[in-house]
One Martini backbone bead per residue (centre of mass of N, CA, C, O) as a GRO file, in nm:
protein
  122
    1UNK     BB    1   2.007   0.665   0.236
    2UNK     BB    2   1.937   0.690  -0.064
    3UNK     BB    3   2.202   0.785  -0.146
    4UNK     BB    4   2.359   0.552  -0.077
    5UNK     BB    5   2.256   0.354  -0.265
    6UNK     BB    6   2.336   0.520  -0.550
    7UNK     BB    7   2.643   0.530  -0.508
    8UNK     BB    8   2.651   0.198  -0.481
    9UNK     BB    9   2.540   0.170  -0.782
   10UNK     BB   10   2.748   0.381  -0.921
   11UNK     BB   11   3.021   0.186  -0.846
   12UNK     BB   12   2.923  -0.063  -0.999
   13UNK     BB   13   2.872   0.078  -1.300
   14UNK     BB   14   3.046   0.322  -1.268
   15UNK     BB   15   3.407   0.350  -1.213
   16UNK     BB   16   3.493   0.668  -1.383
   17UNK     BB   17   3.254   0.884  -1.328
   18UNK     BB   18   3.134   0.950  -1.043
   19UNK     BB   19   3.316   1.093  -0.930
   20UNK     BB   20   3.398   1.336  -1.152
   21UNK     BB   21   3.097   1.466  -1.027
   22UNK     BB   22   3.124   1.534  -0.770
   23UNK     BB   23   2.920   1.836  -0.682
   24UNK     BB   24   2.743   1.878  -0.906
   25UNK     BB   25   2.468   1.912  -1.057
   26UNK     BB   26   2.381   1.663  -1.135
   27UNK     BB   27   2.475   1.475  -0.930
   28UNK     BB   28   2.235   1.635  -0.731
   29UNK     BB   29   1.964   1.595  -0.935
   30UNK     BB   30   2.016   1.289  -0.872
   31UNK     BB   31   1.951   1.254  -0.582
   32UNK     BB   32   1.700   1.427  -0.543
   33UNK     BB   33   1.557   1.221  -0.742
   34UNK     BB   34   1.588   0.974  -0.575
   35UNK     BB   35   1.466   1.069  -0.295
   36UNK     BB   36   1.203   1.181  -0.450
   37UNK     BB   37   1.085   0.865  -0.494
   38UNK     BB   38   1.218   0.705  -0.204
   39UNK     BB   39   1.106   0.839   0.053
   40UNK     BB   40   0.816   0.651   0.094
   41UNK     BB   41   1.025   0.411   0.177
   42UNK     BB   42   1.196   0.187   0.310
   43UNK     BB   43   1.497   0.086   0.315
   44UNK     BB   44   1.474  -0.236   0.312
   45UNK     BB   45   1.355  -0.203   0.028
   46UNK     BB   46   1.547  -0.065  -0.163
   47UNK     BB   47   1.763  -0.234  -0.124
   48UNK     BB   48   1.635  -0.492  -0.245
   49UNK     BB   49   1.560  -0.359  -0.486
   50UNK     BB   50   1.831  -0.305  -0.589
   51UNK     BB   51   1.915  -0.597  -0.593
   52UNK     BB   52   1.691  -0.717  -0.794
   53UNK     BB   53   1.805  -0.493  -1.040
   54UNK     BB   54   2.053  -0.623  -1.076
   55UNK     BB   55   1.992  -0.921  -1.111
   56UNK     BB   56   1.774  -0.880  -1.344
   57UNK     BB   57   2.003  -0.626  -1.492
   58UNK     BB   58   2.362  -0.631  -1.478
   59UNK     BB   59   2.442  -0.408  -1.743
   60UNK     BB   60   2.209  -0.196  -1.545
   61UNK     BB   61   2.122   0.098  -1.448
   62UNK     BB   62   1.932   0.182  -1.221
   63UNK     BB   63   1.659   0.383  -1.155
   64UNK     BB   64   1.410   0.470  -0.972
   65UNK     BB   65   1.188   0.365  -1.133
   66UNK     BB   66   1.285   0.052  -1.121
   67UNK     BB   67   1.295   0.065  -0.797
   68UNK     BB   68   0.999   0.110  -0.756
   69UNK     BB   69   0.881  -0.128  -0.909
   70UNK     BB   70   1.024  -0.357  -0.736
   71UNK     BB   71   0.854  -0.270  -0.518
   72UNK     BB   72   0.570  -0.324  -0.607
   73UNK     BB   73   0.586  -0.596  -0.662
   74UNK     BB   74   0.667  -0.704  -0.402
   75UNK     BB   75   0.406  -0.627  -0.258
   76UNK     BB   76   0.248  -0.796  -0.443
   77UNK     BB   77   0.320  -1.057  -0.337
   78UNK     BB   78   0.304  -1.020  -0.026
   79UNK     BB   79  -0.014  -1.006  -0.075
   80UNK     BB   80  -0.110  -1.258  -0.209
   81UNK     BB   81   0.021  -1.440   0.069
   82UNK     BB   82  -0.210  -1.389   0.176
   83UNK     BB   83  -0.483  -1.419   0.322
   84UNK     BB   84  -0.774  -1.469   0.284
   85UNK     BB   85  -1.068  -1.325   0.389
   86UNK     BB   86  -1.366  -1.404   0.499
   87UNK     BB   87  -1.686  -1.366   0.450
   88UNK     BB   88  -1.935  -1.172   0.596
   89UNK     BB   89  -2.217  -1.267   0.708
   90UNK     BB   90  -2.521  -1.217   0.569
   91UNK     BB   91  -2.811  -1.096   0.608
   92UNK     BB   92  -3.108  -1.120   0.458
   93UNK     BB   93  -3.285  -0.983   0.247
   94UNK     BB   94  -3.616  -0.952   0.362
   95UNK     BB   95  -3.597  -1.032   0.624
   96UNK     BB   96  -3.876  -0.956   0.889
   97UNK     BB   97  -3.649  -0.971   1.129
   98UNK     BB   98  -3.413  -0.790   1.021
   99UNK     BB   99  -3.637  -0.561   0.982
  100UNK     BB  100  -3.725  -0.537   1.305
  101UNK     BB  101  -3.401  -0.485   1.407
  102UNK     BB  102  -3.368  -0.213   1.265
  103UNK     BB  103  -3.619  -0.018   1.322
  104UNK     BB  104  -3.502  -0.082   1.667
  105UNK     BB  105  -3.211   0.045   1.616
  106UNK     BB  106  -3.342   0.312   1.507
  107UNK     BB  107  -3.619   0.388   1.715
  108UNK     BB  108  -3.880   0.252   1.537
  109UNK     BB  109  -4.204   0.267   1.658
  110UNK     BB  110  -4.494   0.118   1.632
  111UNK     BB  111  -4.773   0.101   1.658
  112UNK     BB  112  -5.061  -0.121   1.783
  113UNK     BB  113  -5.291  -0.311   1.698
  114UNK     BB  114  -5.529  -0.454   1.936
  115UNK     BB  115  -5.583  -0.555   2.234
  116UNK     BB  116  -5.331  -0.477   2.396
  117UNK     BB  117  -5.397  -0.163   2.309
  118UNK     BB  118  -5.646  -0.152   2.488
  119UNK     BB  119  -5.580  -0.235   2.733
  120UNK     BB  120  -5.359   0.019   2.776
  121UNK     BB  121  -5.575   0.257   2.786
  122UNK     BB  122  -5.772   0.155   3.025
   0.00000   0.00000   0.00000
């Protein structure tokens, strides 16, 4: 489908050269690397890039580098546009109730001096 932007936009800016190319090597190597350039992108971005390009410089065919930009920056505009995630309170580093509950999560009893400890022995 990547193949068919590419068609669709030269056909909208050379009128007289691209059948008369069609089927040649040059042609071929032309929508592979158009391809190989934007086949990690969903066709709905493709498309969109393909028409940002036309309407942002209509005098000049953009290549797939064009549309890659463009696809690029529409995405940074998406994520931009996004709320921020608030950030997760941290525990104070240093406080000695956060030290004891690491760590009893992590499964290390000291012993205990003092009377509890002598009274549990006899």
């Amino acid at each position: 489908m990547v193949a068919v932007e590419l068609e669709v936009l030269a056909k909208k800016f050379d009128r007289f050269g691209w059948e008369r190319d069609r089927g040649s090597a040059a042609h071929d190597r032309m929508l592979v690397d158009w391809m190989n350039a934007l086949q990690d992108f969903p066709l709905t971005e493709v498309q969109a890039a393909c028409r940002a390009a036309v309407l942002s410089n209509p005098n000049k065919m953009p290549n797939e580098g064009h549309i890659r930009a463009e696809i690029i920056k529409a995405r940074a505009k998406a994520v931009q546009s996004l709320p921020r995630p608030e950030p997760e309170p941290s525990a104070r580093r240093g406080d000695p109730a956060n030290a004891d509950q690491i760590m009893r999560d992590i499964g290390f009893k000291p012993r205990r001096f003092g009377a509890s400890s002598q009274g549990a022995a006899e």
